[in-house]
XYZ file of C-alpha atoms in Angstrom:
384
model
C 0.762 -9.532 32.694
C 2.495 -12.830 32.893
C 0.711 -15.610 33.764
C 1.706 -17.896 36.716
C 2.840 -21.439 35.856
C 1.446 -24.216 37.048
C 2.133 -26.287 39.466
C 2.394 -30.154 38.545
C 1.018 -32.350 41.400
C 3.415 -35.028 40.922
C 5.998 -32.590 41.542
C 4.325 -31.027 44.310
C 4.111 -33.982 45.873
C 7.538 -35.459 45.757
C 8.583 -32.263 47.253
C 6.652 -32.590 50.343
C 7.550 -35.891 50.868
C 11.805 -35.233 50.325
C 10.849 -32.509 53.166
C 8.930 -34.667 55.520
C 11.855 -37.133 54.960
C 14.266 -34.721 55.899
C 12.836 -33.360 58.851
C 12.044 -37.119 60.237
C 15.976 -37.525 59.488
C 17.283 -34.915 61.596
C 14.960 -36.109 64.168
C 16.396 -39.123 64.159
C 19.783 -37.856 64.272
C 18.768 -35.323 67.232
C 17.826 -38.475 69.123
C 21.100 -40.310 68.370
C 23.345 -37.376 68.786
C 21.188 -36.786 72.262
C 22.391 -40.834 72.928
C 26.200 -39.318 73.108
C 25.871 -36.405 75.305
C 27.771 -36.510 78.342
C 24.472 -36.711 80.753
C 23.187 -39.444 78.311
C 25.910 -41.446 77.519
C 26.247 -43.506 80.386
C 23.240 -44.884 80.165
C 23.871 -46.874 76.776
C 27.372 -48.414 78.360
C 27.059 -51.811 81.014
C 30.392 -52.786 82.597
C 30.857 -56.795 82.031
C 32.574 -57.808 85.143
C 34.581 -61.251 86.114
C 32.477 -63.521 88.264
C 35.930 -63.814 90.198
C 35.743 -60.167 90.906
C 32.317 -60.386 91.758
C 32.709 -63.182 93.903
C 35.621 -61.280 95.896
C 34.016 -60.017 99.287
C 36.739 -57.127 99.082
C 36.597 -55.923 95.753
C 32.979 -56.885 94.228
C 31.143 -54.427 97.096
C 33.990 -52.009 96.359
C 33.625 -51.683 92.506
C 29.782 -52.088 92.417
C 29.518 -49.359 95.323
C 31.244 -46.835 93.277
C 29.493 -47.451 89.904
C 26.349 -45.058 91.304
C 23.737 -47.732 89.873
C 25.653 -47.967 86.704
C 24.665 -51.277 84.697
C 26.317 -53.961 85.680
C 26.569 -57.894 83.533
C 28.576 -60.823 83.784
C 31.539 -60.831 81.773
C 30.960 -63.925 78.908
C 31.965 -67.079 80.288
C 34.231 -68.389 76.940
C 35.982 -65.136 77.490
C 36.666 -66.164 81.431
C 38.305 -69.103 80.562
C 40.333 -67.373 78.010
C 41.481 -65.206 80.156
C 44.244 -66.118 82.604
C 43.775 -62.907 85.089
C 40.128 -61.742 86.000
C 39.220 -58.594 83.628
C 37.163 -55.677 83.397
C 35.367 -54.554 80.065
C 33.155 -52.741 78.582
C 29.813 -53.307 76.024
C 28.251 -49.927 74.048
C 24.687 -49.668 72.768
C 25.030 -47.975 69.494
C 22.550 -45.752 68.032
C 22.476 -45.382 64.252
C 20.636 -43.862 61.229
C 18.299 -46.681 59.517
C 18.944 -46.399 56.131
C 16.110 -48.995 55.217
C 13.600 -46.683 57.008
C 14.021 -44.041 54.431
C 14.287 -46.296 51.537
C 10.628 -46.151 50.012
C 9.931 -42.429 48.867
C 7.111 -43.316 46.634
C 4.478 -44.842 48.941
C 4.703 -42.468 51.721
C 6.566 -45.439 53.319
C 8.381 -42.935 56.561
C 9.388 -44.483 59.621
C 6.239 -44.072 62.251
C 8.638 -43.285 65.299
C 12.402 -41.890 66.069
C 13.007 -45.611 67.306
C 11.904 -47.331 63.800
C 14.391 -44.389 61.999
C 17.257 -45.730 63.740
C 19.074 -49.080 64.393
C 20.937 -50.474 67.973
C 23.256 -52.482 68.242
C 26.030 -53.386 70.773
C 29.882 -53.160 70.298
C 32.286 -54.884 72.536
C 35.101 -51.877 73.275
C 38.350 -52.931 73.044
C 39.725 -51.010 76.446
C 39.743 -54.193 79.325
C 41.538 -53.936 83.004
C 42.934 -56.342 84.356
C 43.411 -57.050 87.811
C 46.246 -58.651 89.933
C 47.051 -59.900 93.469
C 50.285 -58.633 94.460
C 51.013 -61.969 95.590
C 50.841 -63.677 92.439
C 53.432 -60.579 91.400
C 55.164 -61.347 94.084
C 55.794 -65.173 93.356
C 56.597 -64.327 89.550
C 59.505 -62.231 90.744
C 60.378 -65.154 93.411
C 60.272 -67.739 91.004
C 62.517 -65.817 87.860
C 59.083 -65.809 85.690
C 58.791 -61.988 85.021
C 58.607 -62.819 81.461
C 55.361 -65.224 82.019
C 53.984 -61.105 82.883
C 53.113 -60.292 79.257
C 51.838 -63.405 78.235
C 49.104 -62.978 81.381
C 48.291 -59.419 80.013
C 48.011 -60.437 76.128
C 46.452 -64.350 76.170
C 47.263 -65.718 72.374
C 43.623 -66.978 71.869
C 41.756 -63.905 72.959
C 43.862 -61.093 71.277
C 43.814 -63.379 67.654
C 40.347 -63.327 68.147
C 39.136 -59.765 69.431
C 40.114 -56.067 69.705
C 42.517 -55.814 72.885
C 43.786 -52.916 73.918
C 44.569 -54.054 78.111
C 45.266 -52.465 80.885
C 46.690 -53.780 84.161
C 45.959 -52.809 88.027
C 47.949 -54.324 90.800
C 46.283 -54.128 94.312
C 48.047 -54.851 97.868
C 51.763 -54.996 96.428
C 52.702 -53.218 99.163
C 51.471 -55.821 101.501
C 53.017 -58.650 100.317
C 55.985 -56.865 99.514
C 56.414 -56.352 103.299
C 55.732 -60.251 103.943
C 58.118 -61.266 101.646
C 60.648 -58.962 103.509
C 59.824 -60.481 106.881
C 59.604 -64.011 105.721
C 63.306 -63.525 104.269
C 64.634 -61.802 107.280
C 63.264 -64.538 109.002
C 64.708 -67.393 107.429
C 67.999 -65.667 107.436
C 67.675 -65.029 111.104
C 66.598 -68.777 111.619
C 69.964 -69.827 109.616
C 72.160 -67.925 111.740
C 70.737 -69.037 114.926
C 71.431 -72.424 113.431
C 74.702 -71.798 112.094
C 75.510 -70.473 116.252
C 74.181 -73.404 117.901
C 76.334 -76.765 119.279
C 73.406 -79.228 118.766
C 71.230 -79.806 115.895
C 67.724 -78.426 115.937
C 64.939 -80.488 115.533
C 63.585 -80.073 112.265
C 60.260 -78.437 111.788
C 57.049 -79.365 111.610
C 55.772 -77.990 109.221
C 57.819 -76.650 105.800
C 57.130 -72.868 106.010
C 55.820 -71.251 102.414
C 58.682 -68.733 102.541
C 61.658 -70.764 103.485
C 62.912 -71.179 100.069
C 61.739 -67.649 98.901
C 63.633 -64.186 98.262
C 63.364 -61.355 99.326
C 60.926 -59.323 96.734
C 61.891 -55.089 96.335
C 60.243 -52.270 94.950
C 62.521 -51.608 92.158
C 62.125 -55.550 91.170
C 58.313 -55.162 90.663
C 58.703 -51.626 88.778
C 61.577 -52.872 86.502
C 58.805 -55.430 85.701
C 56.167 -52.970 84.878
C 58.473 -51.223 82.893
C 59.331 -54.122 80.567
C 55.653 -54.274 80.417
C 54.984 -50.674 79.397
C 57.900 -50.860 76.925
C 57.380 -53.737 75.367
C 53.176 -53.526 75.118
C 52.383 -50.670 75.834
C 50.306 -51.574 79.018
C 49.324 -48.963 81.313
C 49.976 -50.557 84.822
C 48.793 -48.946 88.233
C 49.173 -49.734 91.481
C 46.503 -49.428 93.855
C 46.316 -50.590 97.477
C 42.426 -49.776 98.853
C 39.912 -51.718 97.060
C 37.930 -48.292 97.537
C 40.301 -46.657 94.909
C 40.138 -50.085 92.257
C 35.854 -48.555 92.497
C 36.404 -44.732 91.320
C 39.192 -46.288 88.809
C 36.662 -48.424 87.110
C 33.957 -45.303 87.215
C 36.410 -43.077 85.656
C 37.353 -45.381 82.971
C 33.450 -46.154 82.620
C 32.661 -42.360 82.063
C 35.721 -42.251 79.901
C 34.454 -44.798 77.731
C 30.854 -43.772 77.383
C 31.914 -40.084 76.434
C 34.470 -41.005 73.767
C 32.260 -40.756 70.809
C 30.915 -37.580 72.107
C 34.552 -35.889 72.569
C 36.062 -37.600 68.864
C 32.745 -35.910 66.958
C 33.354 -32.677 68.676
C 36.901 -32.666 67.751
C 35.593 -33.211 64.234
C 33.098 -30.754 63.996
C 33.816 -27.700 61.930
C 34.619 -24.165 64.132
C 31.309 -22.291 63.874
C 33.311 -18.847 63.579
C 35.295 -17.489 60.678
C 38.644 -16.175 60.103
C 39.483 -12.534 60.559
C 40.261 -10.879 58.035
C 44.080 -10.600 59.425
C 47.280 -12.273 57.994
C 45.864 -15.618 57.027
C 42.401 -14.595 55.416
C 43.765 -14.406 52.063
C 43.384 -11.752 49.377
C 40.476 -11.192 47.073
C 41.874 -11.109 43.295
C 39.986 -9.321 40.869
C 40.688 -9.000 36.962
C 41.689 -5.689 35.322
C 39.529 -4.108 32.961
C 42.847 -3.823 30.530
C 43.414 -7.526 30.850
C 46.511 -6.946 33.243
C 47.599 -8.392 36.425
C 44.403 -8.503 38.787
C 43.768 -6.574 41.172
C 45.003 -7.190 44.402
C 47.961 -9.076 43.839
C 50.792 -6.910 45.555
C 48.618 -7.909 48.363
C 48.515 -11.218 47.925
C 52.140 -11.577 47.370
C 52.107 -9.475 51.254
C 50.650 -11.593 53.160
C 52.106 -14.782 51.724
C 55.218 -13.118 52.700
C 54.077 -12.203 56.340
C 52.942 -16.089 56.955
C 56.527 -16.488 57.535
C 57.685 -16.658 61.373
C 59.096 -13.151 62.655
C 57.854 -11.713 59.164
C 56.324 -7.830 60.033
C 54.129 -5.930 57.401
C 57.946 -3.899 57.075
C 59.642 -6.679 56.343
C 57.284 -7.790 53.541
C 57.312 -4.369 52.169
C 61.196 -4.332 52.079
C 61.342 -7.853 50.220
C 58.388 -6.798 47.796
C 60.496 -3.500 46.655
C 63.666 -5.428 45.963
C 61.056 -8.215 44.217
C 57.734 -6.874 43.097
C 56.518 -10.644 42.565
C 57.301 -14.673 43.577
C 58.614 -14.777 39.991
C 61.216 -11.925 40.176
C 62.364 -13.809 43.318
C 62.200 -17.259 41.673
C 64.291 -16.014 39.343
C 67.079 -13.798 40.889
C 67.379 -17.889 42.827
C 67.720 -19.321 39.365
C 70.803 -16.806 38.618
C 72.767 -17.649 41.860
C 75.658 -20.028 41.188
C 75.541 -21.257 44.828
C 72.706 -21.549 48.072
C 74.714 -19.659 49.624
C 74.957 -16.806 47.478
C 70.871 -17.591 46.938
C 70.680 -16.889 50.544
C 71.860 -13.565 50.468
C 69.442 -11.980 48.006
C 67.099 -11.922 51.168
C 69.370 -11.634 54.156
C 71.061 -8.704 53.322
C 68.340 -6.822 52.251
C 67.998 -3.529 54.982
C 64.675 -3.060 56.344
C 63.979 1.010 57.494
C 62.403 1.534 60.944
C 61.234 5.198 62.349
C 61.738 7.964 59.890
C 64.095 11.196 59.724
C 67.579 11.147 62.212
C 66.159 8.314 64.464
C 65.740 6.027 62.063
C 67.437 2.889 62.242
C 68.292 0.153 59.808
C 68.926 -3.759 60.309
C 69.838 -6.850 57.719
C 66.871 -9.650 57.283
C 69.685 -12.152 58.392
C 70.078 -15.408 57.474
C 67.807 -17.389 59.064
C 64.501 -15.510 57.150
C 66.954 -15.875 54.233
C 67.234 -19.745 53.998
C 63.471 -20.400 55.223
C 62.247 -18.273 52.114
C 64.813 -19.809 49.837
C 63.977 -23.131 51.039
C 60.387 -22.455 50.352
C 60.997 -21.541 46.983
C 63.361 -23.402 45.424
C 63.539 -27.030 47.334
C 62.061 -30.004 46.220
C 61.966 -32.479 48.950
C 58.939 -32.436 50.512
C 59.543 -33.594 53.895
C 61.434 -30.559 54.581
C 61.131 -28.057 57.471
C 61.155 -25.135 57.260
């Protein structure tokens, strides 16, 4: 009998400690990958708001109200000043895989707890909102300054400086539309009543605000968010409860948090496999005799069938007229024009039903320049 070999305890040894290291690795990643789920993921994302949204007794109760107890930090106070319209962004707590905790294989040297085997760290995201009176849009459209709109979106020192990807939300536009309306109907109704009268009027007291201004449309303030959205790329809503602004910023929030959850599923590999149908390929298998392998009629089906509109009939007609890609590669190379090249398939008859109800059709042309394209072009940027 043979004798059993021994063991070396070195060996042994180094063996349980690569699986010890293993295991406290995919611990480690359970925890982070636990970090991302949807439930979780919220928790490791604060909102950094403007102090002059937080300051605003309309929208600072609104926004905060809607957040559910979602963390909530002053936006940096460099970045404040930077930034010409009050924002709304976003700071992640990444979780990630120490690579120093599993460094040290020889003394037994394994991180103690899932917190030691991984790092955090916090990211700044790039996605801000911005938010906007709809007076100040107002007075930009009164005063010919719709252009001044982008540089308040994108301010030169912050975007040279950071990731800035913006977004813009304009609240009570509707409301100061309207005054704008009235203040111009106004003055014109003033200047006719002056235009009517026999005797000067005494002049005012006071200078109104809107005596000098015009009157501010719809379509003037969306032909302004359009150049915006053209030009940037800005997404720009419109929003007139301060009640909406709050479930805007907690749908963005949840957005945010869940990204990294939703871009590794979309990476993931399918846990299922292919049937064994049109695309699953063909097993080849070599001849005893040292001839073609076995198998390749049907390979040479179903790379015929992964054509559009191409039936198991169809490939059967085109594989008796050419029993292989090389008897149709060359039958091409013979043609003295595409077009004749285009025939060799399209006029080919495929058979369908059998004795006197049988029925017989041409490929046509359009399965005849696809599989000639395939075959014989060489650009390859073309479609098929």
């Amino acid at each position: 009998l043979a004798q059993p070999m021994a063991t070396n305890p070195s060996n042994a040894a180094a063996a349980k400690l690569v699986a010890k290291r293993q295991k406290a690795e995919k611990a480690a990643l359970r925890r982070i990958r636990k970090c991302m789920q949807p439930r979780e993921c919220l928790k490791h994302v604060a909102v950094l708001l403007d102090d002059r949204i937080a300051n605003d007794q309309r929208l600072g109760p609104s926004i905060t109200g809607c957040l559910n107890g979602q963390q909530v930090v002053p936006l940096d106070a460099d970045e404040q000043r930077l930034l010409p319209l009050p924002a709304i962004r976003w700071r992640r707590n990444v979780h990630a895989l120490d690579p120093a905790a599993f460094a040290d294989l020889a003394h037994d040297a394994l991180p103690s707890s899932l917190a030691a085997a991984s790092v955090e760290f916090e990211e700044l995201e790039s996605d801000s909102l911005l938010i906007m009176d709809g007076r100040q849009l107002v007075e930009l459209i009164q005063q010919k300054r719709q252009s001044e709109l982008s540089s308040l979106v994108f301010p030169e020192q912050l975007v040279s400086t950071n990731r800035w990807s913006p977004s813009l939300v304009v609240y009570d536009l509707e409301l100061h539309i309207t005054q704008s309306s009235r203040a111009a109907e106004g003055n014109a109704l003033r200047a006719k009543m002056l235009a009517n009268s026999d005797k000067p009027a005494a002049p005012p007291a006071k200078k109104p605000k809107a005596s000098t201004a015009d009157q501010v449309t719809r379509l003037q303030c969306e032909e302004a968010f359009v150049s915006l959205q053209l030009t940037r790329g800005v997404t720009v809503r419109v929003l007139e409860d301060p009640v909406q602004l709050g479930k805007l910023v907690y749908c963005l929030t949840k957005a945010i948090a869940e990204r990294p959850f939703k871009a590794a599923r979309l990476e993931s590999v399918f846990s299922f496999h292919v049937g064994a149908g049109v695309g699953a390929g063909c097993r080849l298998e070599e001849s005893a005799d040292g001839g073609s392998p076995a198998g390749i009629d049907e390979l040479w089906r179903c790379q015929l069938q992964c054509f559009p509109l191409v039936t198991a009939e169809v490939a059967r007609t085109i594989m008796r007229a050419y029993p292989s890609p090389g008897h149709l590669i060359r039958a091409y190379a013979g043609c003295a024009s595409a077009e004749e090249a285009v025939k060799l398939v399209a006029d080919l008859q495929v058979c369908k039903g059998t004795g006197p109800l049988s029925t017989a059709r041409r490929l046509g042309p359009e399965l005849g320049k696809r599989i000639y394209a395939f075959y014989s072009s060489r650009d390859p940027n073309q479609v098929l």
